[in-house]
PDB file of C-alpha atoms and ligand atoms in Angstrom:
ATOM      1  CA  MET A 203    -142.094  74.385 -26.608  1.00 71.00           C
ATOM      2  CA  SER A 204    -144.173  76.055 -23.868  1.00 82.00           C
ATOM      3  CA  LEU A 205    -142.357  78.278 -21.408  1.00 96.00           C
ATOM      4  CA  GLU A 206    -145.288  78.193 -18.962  1.00 96.00           C
ATOM      5  CA  ASN A 207    -144.180  78.996 -15.397  1.00 94.00           C
ATOM      6  CA  ARG A 208    -140.487  78.951 -16.262  1.00 97.00           C
ATOM      7  CA  VAL A 209    -138.362  81.660 -14.679  1.00 98.00           C
ATOM      8  CA  TYR A 210    -135.707  83.645 -16.564  1.00 98.00           C
ATOM      9  CA  LEU A 211    -133.340  86.359 -15.404  1.00 98.00           C
ATOM     10  CA  VAL A 212    -132.928  89.198 -17.907  1.00 99.00           C
ATOM     11  CA  THR A 213    -130.125  91.675 -17.245  1.00 98.00           C
ATOM     12  CA  GLY A 214    -130.878  95.125 -18.619  1.00 98.00           C
ATOM     13  CA  GLY A 215    -134.529  94.077 -18.607  1.00 98.00           C
ATOM     14  CA  SER A 216    -135.979  97.539 -18.030  1.00 98.00           C
ATOM     15  CA  LYS A 217    -135.516  98.955 -21.551  1.00 97.00           C
ATOM     16  CA  GLY A 218    -134.768  98.214 -25.200  1.00 97.00           C
ATOM     17  CA  PHE A 219    -134.034  94.588 -26.135  1.00 97.00           C
ATOM     18  CA  GLY A 220    -134.198  93.425 -22.508  1.00 98.00           C
ATOM     19  CA  LEU A 221    -137.724  94.711 -22.007  1.00 98.00           C
ATOM     20  CA  ALA A 222    -138.792  93.238 -25.371  1.00 98.00           C
ATOM     21  CA  ILE A 223    -137.256  89.881 -24.345  1.00 98.00           C
ATOM     22  CA  ALA A 224    -139.124  90.032 -21.012  1.00 98.00           C
ATOM     23  CA  GLN A 225    -142.390  90.839 -22.839  1.00 98.00           C
ATOM     24  CA  ALA A 226    -141.893  87.941 -25.270  1.00 98.00           C
ATOM     25  CA  LEU A 227    -141.182  85.533 -22.392  1.00 98.00           C
ATOM     26  CA  VAL A 228    -144.193  86.658 -20.359  1.00 98.00           C
ATOM     27  CA  ALA A 229    -146.374  86.350 -23.472  1.00 97.00           C
ATOM     28  CA  ARG A 230    -145.409  82.654 -23.491  1.00 97.00           C
ATOM     29  CA  GLY A 231    -146.335  82.151 -19.850  1.00 97.00           C
ATOM     30  CA  ALA A 232    -142.856  82.536 -18.337  1.00 98.00           C
ATOM     31  CA  ARG A 233    -141.957  84.739 -15.390  1.00 98.00           C
ATOM     32  CA  VAL A 234    -139.011  87.095 -15.426  1.00 98.00           C
ATOM     33  CA  GLY A 235    -136.525  88.597 -13.008  1.00 98.00           C
ATOM     34  CA  LEU A 236    -135.284  91.944 -14.298  1.00 99.00           C
ATOM     35  CA  LEU A 237    -131.955  93.560 -13.433  1.00 98.00           C
ATOM     36  CA  GLY A 238    -130.961  97.147 -14.167  1.00 98.00           C
ATOM     37  CA  ARG A 239    -129.534 100.125 -12.309  1.00 98.00           C
ATOM     38  CA  ASN A 240    -132.410 102.595 -12.502  1.00 98.00           C
ATOM     39  CA  GLN A 241    -135.152 101.668 -10.004  1.00 98.00           C
ATOM     40  CA  LEU A 242    -137.824 103.845 -11.649  1.00 98.00           C
ATOM     41  CA  ASP A 243    -137.321 102.180 -15.034  1.00 98.00           C
ATOM     42  CA  LEU A 244    -137.477  98.758 -13.366  1.00 98.00           C
ATOM     43  CA  ASP A 245    -140.682  99.663 -11.519  1.00 98.00           C
ATOM     44  CA  GLN A 246    -142.237 100.838 -14.783  1.00 98.00           C
ATOM     45  CA  ALA A 247    -141.252  97.593 -16.539  1.00 98.00           C
ATOM     46  CA  VAL A 248    -142.730  95.461 -13.726  1.00 98.00           C
ATOM     47  CA  ALA A 249    -145.954  97.499 -13.834  1.00 98.00           C
ATOM     48  CA  ASP A 250    -146.145  96.921 -17.616  1.00 98.00           C
ATOM     49  CA  LEU A 251    -145.426  93.184 -17.372  1.00 98.00           C
ATOM     50  CA  GLY A 252    -147.596  92.540 -14.320  1.00 98.00           C
ATOM     51  CA  HIS A 253    -146.533  91.901 -10.722  1.00 98.00           C
ATOM     52  CA  ASP A 254    -147.295  88.165 -10.931  1.00 98.00           C
ATOM     53  CA  SER A 255    -145.030  87.753 -13.936  1.00 98.00           C
ATOM     54  CA  ALA A 256    -142.154  90.096 -13.198  1.00 98.00           C
ATOM     55  CA  TYR A 257    -139.893  90.898 -10.277  1.00 98.00           C
ATOM     56  CA  ALA A 258    -137.094  93.447 -10.388  1.00 98.00           C
ATOM     57  CA  VAL A 259    -133.892  93.965  -8.441  1.00 98.00           C
ATOM     58  CA  ALA A 260    -131.740  97.057  -8.887  1.00 98.00           C
ATOM     59  CA  ALA A 261    -128.240  95.809  -9.664  1.00 98.00           C
ATOM     60  CA  ASP A 262    -125.159  96.810 -11.621  1.00 98.00           C
ATOM     61  CA  VAL A 263    -123.822  93.893 -13.662  1.00 98.00           C
ATOM     62  CA  GLY A 264    -120.359  95.357 -13.139  1.00 97.00           C
ATOM     63  CA  SER A 265    -120.580  94.355  -9.473  1.00 97.00           C
ATOM     64  CA  ASN A 266    -120.241  90.703  -8.419  1.00 97.00           C
ATOM     65  CA  ASP A 267    -121.962  91.416  -5.117  1.00 97.00           C
ATOM     66  CA  ASP A 268    -124.955  92.939  -6.925  1.00 98.00           C
ATOM     67  CA  LEU A 269    -125.204  89.960  -9.277  1.00 98.00           C
ATOM     68  CA  ARG A 270    -125.029  87.381  -6.471  1.00 98.00           C
ATOM     69  CA  ARG A 271    -127.639  89.211  -4.366  1.00 98.00           C
ATOM     70  CA  ALA A 272    -130.015  89.878  -7.259  1.00 98.00           C
ATOM     71  CA  PHE A 273    -129.922  86.341  -8.711  1.00 98.00           C
ATOM     72  CA  ALA A 274    -130.518  84.752  -5.297  1.00 97.00           C
ATOM     73  CA  GLU A 275    -133.400  87.153  -4.617  1.00 98.00           C
ATOM     74  CA  VAL A 276    -135.137  86.367  -7.921  1.00 98.00           C
ATOM     75  CA  ALA A 277    -134.671  82.596  -7.506  1.00 96.00           C
ATOM     76  CA  GLN A 278    -136.094  82.792  -3.994  1.00 96.00           C
ATOM     77  CA  HIS A 279    -139.008  85.011  -5.055  1.00 98.00           C
ATOM     78  CA  PHE A 280    -140.196  82.633  -7.781  1.00 97.00           C
ATOM     79  CA  GLY A 281    -138.938  79.397  -6.180  1.00 96.00           C
ATOM     80  CA  ARG A 282    -137.124  78.175  -9.281  1.00 95.00           C
ATOM     81  CA  LEU A 283    -134.777  79.279 -12.042  1.00 97.00           C
ATOM     82  CA  ASP A 284    -134.640  78.171 -15.683  1.00 98.00           C
ATOM     83  CA  GLY A 285    -132.268  80.541 -17.360  1.00 98.00           C
ATOM     84  CA  LEU A 286    -130.349  83.770 -17.741  1.00 98.00           C
ATOM     85  CA  VAL A 287    -130.269  86.237 -20.632  1.00 98.00           C
ATOM     86  CA  ASN A 288    -127.108  88.346 -20.424  1.00 98.00           C
ATOM     87  CA  ASN A 289    -128.444  91.378 -22.232  1.00 98.00           C
ATOM     88  CA  ALA A 290    -127.218  94.448 -20.273  1.00 98.00           C
ATOM     89  CA  GLY A 291    -124.763  96.380 -22.397  1.00 98.00           C
ATOM     90  CA  MET A 292    -123.626  99.821 -23.473  1.00 98.00           C
ATOM     91  CA  ALA A 293    -121.490 101.506 -26.113  1.00 96.00           C
ATOM     92  CA  ARG A 294    -119.563 104.761 -26.431  1.00 96.00           C
ATOM     93  CA  PRO A 295    -118.490 105.418 -30.034  1.00 95.00           C
ATOM     94  CA  ASN A 296    -115.183 107.259 -30.247  1.00 96.00           C
ATOM     95  CA  LYS A 297    -111.984 107.267 -32.307  1.00 96.00           C
ATOM     96  CA  VAL A 298    -109.188 105.205 -30.752  1.00 97.00           C
ATOM     97  CA  GLU A 299    -106.900 108.200 -30.240  1.00 97.00           C
ATOM     98  CA  SER A 300    -109.669 110.054 -28.365  1.00 97.00           C
ATOM     99  CA  LEU A 301    -110.848 107.174 -26.157  1.00 97.00           C
ATOM    100  CA  ASP A 302    -111.968 108.182 -22.697  1.00 97.00           C
ATOM    101  CA  GLU A 303    -110.392 105.827 -20.124  1.00 98.00           C
ATOM    102  CA  GLU A 304    -113.470 105.634 -17.911  1.00 98.00           C
ATOM    103  CA  GLU A 305    -115.726 104.845 -20.872  1.00 97.00           C
ATOM    104  CA  VAL A 306    -113.372 102.102 -22.048  1.00 98.00           C
ATOM    105  CA  ARG A 307    -113.457 100.490 -18.604  1.00 98.00           C
ATOM    106  CA  MET A 308    -117.246 100.831 -18.378  1.00 98.00           C
ATOM    107  CA  GLN A 309    -117.768  99.019 -21.698  1.00 98.00           C
ATOM    108  CA  VAL A 310    -115.417  96.184 -20.683  1.00 98.00           C
ATOM    109  CA  ASN A 311    -116.974  95.924 -17.199  1.00 98.00           C
ATOM    110  CA  THR A 312    -120.577  95.973 -18.375  1.00 98.00           C
ATOM    111  CA  ASN A 313    -120.452  94.034 -21.622  1.00 98.00           C
ATOM    112  CA  PHE A 314    -117.712  91.469 -21.051  1.00 98.00           C
ATOM    113  CA  LEU A 315    -116.984  91.135 -17.318  1.00 98.00           C
ATOM    114  CA  GLY A 316    -120.685  91.548 -16.467  1.00 98.00           C
ATOM    115  CA  THR A 317    -121.456  88.581 -18.720  1.00 98.00           C
ATOM    116  CA  VAL A 318    -118.584  86.481 -17.348  1.00 98.00           C
ATOM    117  CA  PHE A 319    -119.479  87.004 -13.694  1.00 98.00           C
ATOM    118  CA  ALA A 320    -123.213  86.648 -14.277  1.00 98.00           C
ATOM    119  CA  CYS A 321    -122.536  83.227 -15.845  1.00 98.00           C
ATOM    120  CA  ARG A 322    -120.281  82.256 -12.955  1.00 98.00           C
ATOM    121  CA  GLU A 323    -123.002  83.165 -10.446  1.00 98.00           C
ATOM    122  CA  VAL A 324    -125.884  81.537 -12.299  1.00 98.00           C
ATOM    123  CA  ILE A 325    -124.403  78.099 -13.052  1.00 98.00           C
ATOM    124  CA  PRO A 326    -124.796  76.737  -9.484  1.00 97.00           C
ATOM    125  CA  LEU A 327    -128.286  78.241  -9.277  1.00 97.00           C
ATOM    126  CA  LEU A 328    -129.285  76.567 -12.551  1.00 97.00           C
ATOM    127  CA  ARG A 329    -127.913  73.246 -11.299  1.00 94.00           C
ATOM    128  CA  SER A 330    -130.103  73.443  -8.206  1.00 91.00           C
ATOM    129  CA  GLY A 331    -132.943  75.555  -9.649  1.00 82.00           C
ATOM    130  CA  GLY A 332    -135.308  72.689 -10.459  1.00 88.00           C
ATOM    131  CA  SER A 333    -135.289  73.233 -14.237  1.00 95.00           C
ATOM    132  CA  ASP A 334    -135.508  70.388 -16.739  1.00 95.00           C
ATOM    133  CA  ASN A 335    -134.187  72.658 -19.500  1.00 96.00           C
ATOM    134  CA  PRO A 336    -131.763  75.246 -18.089  1.00 98.00           C
ATOM    135  CA  ARG A 337    -130.422  77.833 -20.521  1.00 98.00           C
ATOM    136  CA  ILE A 338    -128.049  80.785 -20.834  1.00 98.00           C
ATOM    137  CA  VAL A 339    -128.248  83.268 -23.734  1.00 98.00           C
ATOM    138  CA  ASN A 340    -125.485  85.860 -24.170  1.00 98.00           C
ATOM    139  CA  ILE A 341    -126.213  88.914 -26.338  1.00 98.00           C
ATOM    140  CA  SER A 342    -123.355  89.876 -28.640  1.00 98.00           C
ATOM    141  CA  SER A 343    -123.442  92.364 -31.517  1.00 97.00           C
ATOM    142  CA  ALA A 344    -122.937  92.113 -35.276  1.00 95.00           C
ATOM    143  CA  SER A 345    -120.049  94.550 -34.761  1.00 95.00           C
ATOM    144  CA  ALA A 346    -118.083  91.654 -33.233  1.00 97.00           C
ATOM    145  CA  ALA A 347    -117.857  90.039 -36.659  1.00 95.00           C
ATOM    146  CA  HIS A 348    -118.581  92.750 -39.246  1.00 91.00           C
ATOM    147  CA  PHE A 349    -116.818  96.026 -39.930  1.00 84.00           C
ATOM    148  CA  ASP A 350    -119.802  97.721 -41.560  1.00 80.00           C
ATOM    149  CA  GLU A 351    -122.160  97.885 -38.566  1.00 83.00           C
ATOM    150  CA  MET A 352    -121.053 101.380 -37.492  1.00 85.00           C
ATOM    151  CA  SER A 353    -117.762 103.279 -37.224  1.00 89.00           C
ATOM    152  CA  HIS A 354    -115.717 104.152 -34.102  1.00 94.00           C
ATOM    153  CA  LEU A 355    -116.980 101.177 -32.107  1.00 95.00           C
ATOM    154  CA  SER A 356    -113.595  99.506 -31.554  1.00 96.00           C
ATOM    155  CA  ILE A 357    -113.930  98.898 -27.800  1.00 98.00           C
ATOM    156  CA  TYR A 358    -117.603  97.958 -27.913  1.00 98.00           C
ATOM    157  CA  ALA A 359    -116.981  95.507 -30.776  1.00 98.00           C
ATOM    158  CA  ALA A 360    -113.986  94.025 -28.944  1.00 98.00           C
ATOM    159  CA  THR A 361    -116.051  93.436 -25.786  1.00 98.00           C
ATOM    160  CA  LYS A 362    -118.664  91.623 -27.856  1.00 98.00           C
ATOM    161  CA  ALA A 363    -116.025  89.528 -29.668  1.00 98.00           C
ATOM    162  CA  ALA A 364    -114.778  88.574 -26.192  1.00 98.00           C
ATOM    163  CA  VAL A 365    -118.327  87.619 -25.167  1.00 98.00           C
ATOM    164  CA  GLU A 366    -118.585  85.348 -28.216  1.00 98.00           C
ATOM    165  CA  ARG A 367    -115.279  83.578 -27.601  1.00 98.00           C
ATOM    166  CA  PHE A 368    -116.124  83.169 -23.911  1.00 98.00           C
ATOM    167  CA  THR A 369    -119.557  81.766 -24.821  1.00 98.00           C
ATOM    168  CA  ARG A 370    -117.999  79.000 -26.933  1.00 98.00           C
ATOM    169  CA  ASP A 371    -116.002  77.613 -23.997  1.00 98.00           C
ATOM    170  CA  LEU A 372    -118.926  78.140 -21.640  1.00 98.00           C
ATOM    171  CA  ALA A 373    -121.108  76.038 -23.956  1.00 98.00           C
ATOM    172  CA  SER A 374    -118.750  73.066 -23.834  1.00 97.00           C
ATOM    173  CA  GLU A 375    -118.258  73.320 -20.076  1.00 97.00           C
ATOM    174  CA  CYS A 376    -122.010  73.454 -19.488  1.00 97.00           C
ATOM    175  CA  GLN A 377    -122.678  70.340 -21.576  1.00 95.00           C
ATOM    176  CA  LEU A 378    -121.919  68.154 -18.557  1.00 93.00           C
ATOM    177  CA  ASP A 379    -124.751  69.846 -16.647  1.00 95.00           C
ATOM    178  CA  GLU A 380    -126.984  69.904 -19.724  1.00 96.00           C
ATOM    179  CA  ILE A 381    -127.245  73.684 -19.525  1.00 97.00           C
ATOM    180  CA  GLY A 382    -127.872  74.960 -23.068  1.00 98.00           C
ATOM    181  CA  VAL A 383    -125.751  77.973 -23.977  1.00 98.00           C
ATOM    182  CA  SER A 384    -126.475  80.279 -26.935  1.00 98.00           C
ATOM    183  CA  CYS A 385    -125.084  83.474 -28.341  1.00 98.00           C
ATOM    184  CA  VAL A 386    -127.394  85.878 -30.188  1.00 98.00           C
ATOM    185  CA  ARG A 387    -125.597  88.363 -32.451  1.00 98.00           C
ATOM    186  CA  PRO A 388    -127.988  91.188 -33.427  1.00 95.00           C
ATOM    187  CA  GLY A 389    -127.368  93.892 -35.972  1.00 91.00           C
ATOM    188  CA  GLY A 390    -128.669  97.417 -35.432  1.00 88.00           C
ATOM    189  CA  ALA A 391    -132.182  97.612 -34.043  1.00 89.00           C
ATOM    190  CA  ASP A 392    -134.380 100.170 -32.388  1.00 89.00           C
ATOM    191  CA  SER A 393    -133.611 100.664 -28.663  1.00 91.00           C
ATOM    192  CA  ASN A 394    -132.309 103.280 -26.214  1.00 92.00           C
ATOM    193  CA  ILE A 395    -128.636 102.402 -26.614  1.00 91.00           C
ATOM    194  CA  ALA A 396    -127.674 105.715 -28.232  1.00 90.00           C
ATOM    195  CA  ALA A 397    -129.689 107.887 -25.823  1.00 92.00           C
ATOM    196  CA  ASP A 398    -126.678 109.008 -23.785  1.00 92.00           C
ATOM    197  CA  TRP A 399    -124.047 109.114 -26.536  1.00 94.00           C
ATOM    198  CA  ASP A 400    -122.004 112.280 -26.934  1.00 94.00           C
ATOM    199  CA  VAL A 401    -123.538 114.111 -29.899  1.00 93.00           C
ATOM    200  CA  GLU A 402    -120.242 115.208 -31.459  1.00 94.00           C
ATOM    201  CA  ASN A 403    -118.684 111.728 -31.234  1.00 93.00           C
ATOM    202  CA  THR A 404    -121.844 110.142 -32.608  1.00 89.00           C
ATOM    203  CA  LEU A 405    -121.966 112.509 -35.593  1.00 90.00           C
ATOM    204  CA  ALA A 406    -118.272 111.853 -36.307  1.00 91.00           C
ATOM    205  CA  ALA A 407    -118.849 108.095 -36.160  1.00 88.00           C
ATOM    206  CA  PHE A 408    -121.904 108.329 -38.373  1.00 83.00           C
ATOM    207  CA  GLN A 409    -120.091 110.493 -40.908  1.00 85.00           C
ATOM    208  CA  ALA A 410    -117.147 108.076 -41.046  1.00 85.00           C
ATOM    209  CA  TRP A 411    -119.583 105.213 -41.468  1.00 79.00           C
ATOM    210  CA  CYS A 412    -121.256 106.920 -44.436  1.00 74.00           C
ATOM    211  CA  GLU A 413    -117.920 107.923 -46.002  1.00 76.00           C
ATOM    212  CA  GLU A 414    -116.696 104.340 -45.787  1.00 72.00           C
ATOM    213  CA  GLY A 415    -119.685 103.440 -48.015  1.00 63.00           C
ATOM    214  CA  SER A 416    -120.709 100.920 -45.392  1.00 59.00           C
ATOM    215  CA  TYR A 417    -123.739  98.722 -45.151  1.00 55.00           C
ATOM    216  CA  ARG A 418    -126.280 101.498 -44.304  1.00 54.00           C
ATOM    217  CA  ALA A 419    -128.702  98.995 -42.899  1.00 65.00           C
ATOM    218  CA  VAL A 420    -132.224  99.894 -41.853  1.00 68.00           C
ATOM    219  CA  GLY A 421    -132.657  98.877 -38.215  1.00 77.00           C
ATOM    220  CA  MET A 422    -134.766  96.011 -36.999  1.00 90.00           C
ATOM    221  CA  THR A 423    -137.118  96.193 -34.009  1.00 93.00           C
ATOM    222  CA  ALA A 424    -136.338  95.054 -30.472  1.00 95.00           C
ATOM    223  CA  ARG A 425    -139.243  92.621 -30.774  1.00 96.00           C
ATOM    224  CA  GLU A 426    -137.517  90.773 -33.621  1.00 96.00           C
ATOM    225  CA  ILE A 427    -134.396  90.378 -31.490  1.00 97.00           C
ATOM    226  CA  ALA A 428    -136.542  89.182 -28.565  1.00 97.00           C
ATOM    227  CA  GLU A 429    -138.098  86.447 -30.727  1.00 97.00           C
ATOM    228  CA  ALA A 430    -134.602  85.177 -31.576  1.00 97.00           C
ATOM    229  CA  VAL A 431    -133.755  84.948 -27.869  1.00 98.00           C
ATOM    230  CA  VAL A 432    -136.998  83.094 -27.143  1.00 97.00           C
ATOM    231  CA  PHE A 433    -136.169  80.706 -30.014  1.00 97.00           C
ATOM    232  CA  CYS A 434    -132.875  79.823 -28.256  1.00 98.00           C
ATOM    233  CA  LEU A 435    -134.566  79.378 -24.869  1.00 97.00           C
ATOM    234  CA  SER A 436    -137.352  77.221 -26.343  1.00 97.00           C
ATOM    235  CA  GLN A 437    -135.244  74.490 -27.898  1.00 96.00           C
ATOM    236  CA  PRO A 438    -136.016  71.008 -26.600  1.00 95.00           C
ATOM    237  CA  ARG A 439    -133.601  69.588 -24.057  1.00 93.00           C
ATOM    238  CA  GLY A 440    -130.487  68.293 -25.798  1.00 93.00           C
ATOM    239  CA  VAL A 441    -130.624  70.863 -28.613  1.00 95.00           C
ATOM    240  CA  SER A 442    -128.564  74.050 -28.500  1.00 94.00           C
ATOM    241  CA  VAL A 443    -128.533  77.070 -30.800  1.00 97.00           C
ATOM    242  CA  ASP A 444    -124.830  77.922 -30.616  1.00 97.00           C
ATOM    243  CA  LEU A 445    -124.839  81.210 -32.506  1.00 97.00           C
ATOM    244  CA  LEU A 446    -127.705  83.097 -34.088  1.00 97.00           C
ATOM    245  CA  GLU A 447    -126.960  86.226 -36.121  1.00 95.00           C
ATOM    246  CA  LEU A 448    -129.669  88.672 -37.171  1.00 95.00           C
ATOM    247  CA  ARG A 449    -129.005  91.575 -39.520  1.00 90.00           C
ATOM    248  CA  PRO A 450    -131.364  93.980 -41.240  1.00 86.00           C
ATOM    249  CA  GLN A 451    -132.298  92.794 -44.692  1.00 79.00           C
ATOM    250  CA  ARG A 452    -132.959  96.209 -46.227  1.00 71.00           C
ATOM    251  CA  ARG A 453    -130.375  98.777 -47.265  1.00 66.00           C
ATOM    252  CA  ALA A 454    -131.232 102.400 -46.656  1.00 60.00           C
ATOM    253  CA  LYS A 455    -132.004 104.335 -49.810  1.00 59.00           C
ATOM    254  CA  LYS A 456    -130.214 107.662 -50.251  1.00 53.00           C
ATOM    255  CA  GLY A 457    -131.600 110.170 -47.749  1.00 52.00           C
ATOM    256  CA  GLU A 458    -133.493 107.553 -45.730  1.00 51.00           C
TER     257      GLU A 458
HETATM  258  N1  NAP B 726    -129.542  98.374 -30.121  1.00 83.30           N
HETATM  259  C1  NAP B 726    -128.797  97.759 -31.018  1.00 83.30           C
HETATM  260  O1  NAP B 726    -128.834  98.083 -32.200  1.00 83.30           O
HETATM  261  C2  NAP B 726    -127.929  96.604 -30.605  1.00 83.30           C
HETATM  262  C3  NAP B 726    -127.288  95.848 -31.604  1.00 83.30           C
HETATM  263  C4  NAP B 726    -126.513  94.768 -31.235  1.00 83.30           C
HETATM  264  C5  NAP B 726    -126.380  94.418 -29.904  1.00 83.30           C
HETATM  265  N2  NAP B 726    -126.995  95.153 -28.929  1.00 83.30           N
HETATM  266  C6  NAP B 726    -126.846  94.726 -27.532  1.00 83.30           C
HETATM  267  O2  NAP B 726    -128.123  94.464 -27.000  1.00 83.30           O
HETATM  268  C7  NAP B 726    -128.094  94.629 -25.592  1.00 83.30           C
HETATM  269  C8  NAP B 726    -129.249  95.529 -25.155  1.00 83.30           C
HETATM  270  O3  NAP B 726    -129.013  96.832 -25.690  1.00 83.30           O
HETATM  271  P1  NAP B 726    -130.171  97.857 -26.022  1.00 83.30           P
HETATM  272  O4  NAP B 726    -129.905  98.335 -27.389  1.00 83.30           O
HETATM  273  O5  NAP B 726    -131.488  97.279 -25.693  1.00 83.30           O
HETATM  274  O6  NAP B 726    -129.785  99.032 -25.002  1.00 83.30           O
HETATM  275  P2  NAP B 726    -130.690  99.979 -24.097  1.00 83.30           P
HETATM  276  O7  NAP B 726    -131.989 100.253 -24.745  1.00 83.30           O
HETATM  277  O8  NAP B 726    -129.781 101.105 -23.748  1.00 83.30           O
HETATM  278  O9  NAP B 726    -130.954  99.098 -22.781  1.00 83.30           O
HETATM  279  C9  NAP B 726    -129.876  98.708 -21.976  1.00 83.30           C
HETATM  280  C10 NAP B 726    -130.387  98.042 -20.720  1.00 83.30           C
HETATM  281  O10 NAP B 726    -129.242  97.580 -19.973  1.00 83.30           O
HETATM  282  C11 NAP B 726    -129.278  98.145 -18.665  1.00 83.30           C
HETATM  283  N3  NAP B 726    -127.894  98.354 -18.220  1.00 83.30           N
HETATM  284  C12 NAP B 726    -126.927  99.105 -18.812  1.00 83.30           C
HETATM  285  N4  NAP B 726    -125.800  99.064 -18.080  1.00 83.30           N
HETATM  286  C13 NAP B 726    -126.070  98.249 -17.017  1.00 83.30           C
HETATM  287  C14 NAP B 726    -125.327  97.828 -15.892  1.00 83.30           C
HETATM  288  N5  NAP B 726    -124.054  98.204 -15.713  1.00 83.30           N
HETATM  289  N6  NAP B 726    -125.903  97.008 -14.989  1.00 83.30           N
HETATM  290  C15 NAP B 726    -127.205  96.614 -15.147  1.00 83.30           C
HETATM  291  N7  NAP B 726    -127.959  96.983 -16.177  1.00 83.30           N
HETATM  292  C16 NAP B 726    -127.404  97.795 -17.095  1.00 83.30           C
HETATM  293  C17 NAP B 726    -130.097  99.448 -18.816  1.00 83.30           C
HETATM  294  O11 NAP B 726    -130.702  99.859 -17.598  1.00 83.30           O
HETATM  295  P3  NAP B 726    -129.990 100.895 -16.584  1.00 83.30           P
HETATM  296  O12 NAP B 726    -129.384 101.977 -17.431  1.00 83.30           O
HETATM  297  O13 NAP B 726    -131.076 101.358 -15.677  1.00 83.30           O
HETATM  298  O14 NAP B 726    -128.944 100.109 -15.853  1.00 83.30           O
HETATM  299  C18 NAP B 726    -131.148  98.984 -19.820  1.00 83.30           C
HETATM  300  O15 NAP B 726    -132.158  98.266 -19.153  1.00 83.30           O
HETATM  301  C19 NAP B 726    -126.723  95.187 -25.260  1.00 83.30           C
HETATM  302  O16 NAP B 726    -125.875  94.141 -24.836  1.00 83.30           O
HETATM  303  C20 NAP B 726    -126.234  95.751 -26.591  1.00 83.30           C
HETATM  304  O17 NAP B 726    -124.847  95.788 -26.665  1.00 83.30           O
HETATM  305  C21 NAP B 726    -127.767  96.253 -29.249  1.00 83.30           C
END
């Protein structure tokens, strides 16, 4: 199905999966509204995607006021709205006994509450946004369902499990409005998610992961995740991809 001229909001659209999702949508003729906190990264993403195709608003998904303002601004800028990809997310690997309170709250606020309140804000806009195929895609993580994704991710994995359970009820509620709701559950893939992780905590998590003899998957690319999101958004009206899980197919060889 063509996505020509459709308009999608992508939270966390300035980097990693979000930017790859925006690129994949623009490649199919859609236009995108990007949300993120860092204005310079947003400006760079808009320059890459083209000013006719992309519009950015600096916003923190942990703030309801930011979400409301940013969604309304994007809908007004493009004059319509067809969907939302709840992609913004972050992780802070750490052992439970060493959890940092602020980092726990940040993961819950960004990954779970950010998704909940973004959905709450977008539903009325999708009802009135002039779309004949409105959609919401929520990005989860394979860690919500599998224990071998990585170690020391208890809070992150719990926020994503919450996103998945929330998405199931959202999907049934949205049936009345014919808003398609999907959850994409990616395994590890190349992005910037680990860029600001504490080195010591990351090494400890990685070591525990190796010692547990876990999956040792070789990561996928952000582009492969983006194609899965576009697949969900491109279904014909009346068809919904409820849950799509992607995991790397290769196992790392020793030393890889
Ligand atoms: N990478 C993986 O292997 C993997 C696997 C499974 C699931 N995921 C999920 O995929 C999604 C994208 O992650 P990624 O790997 O692409 O991460 P990333 O490269 O770090 O990109 C994260 C994006 O989210 C934005 N963001 C973070 N916190 C935000 C906030 N509070 N408000 C608004 N924007 C915010 C960032 O921009 P600013 O920092 O400027 O705000 C950035 O644009 C996340 O939900 C993540 O949990 C990732």
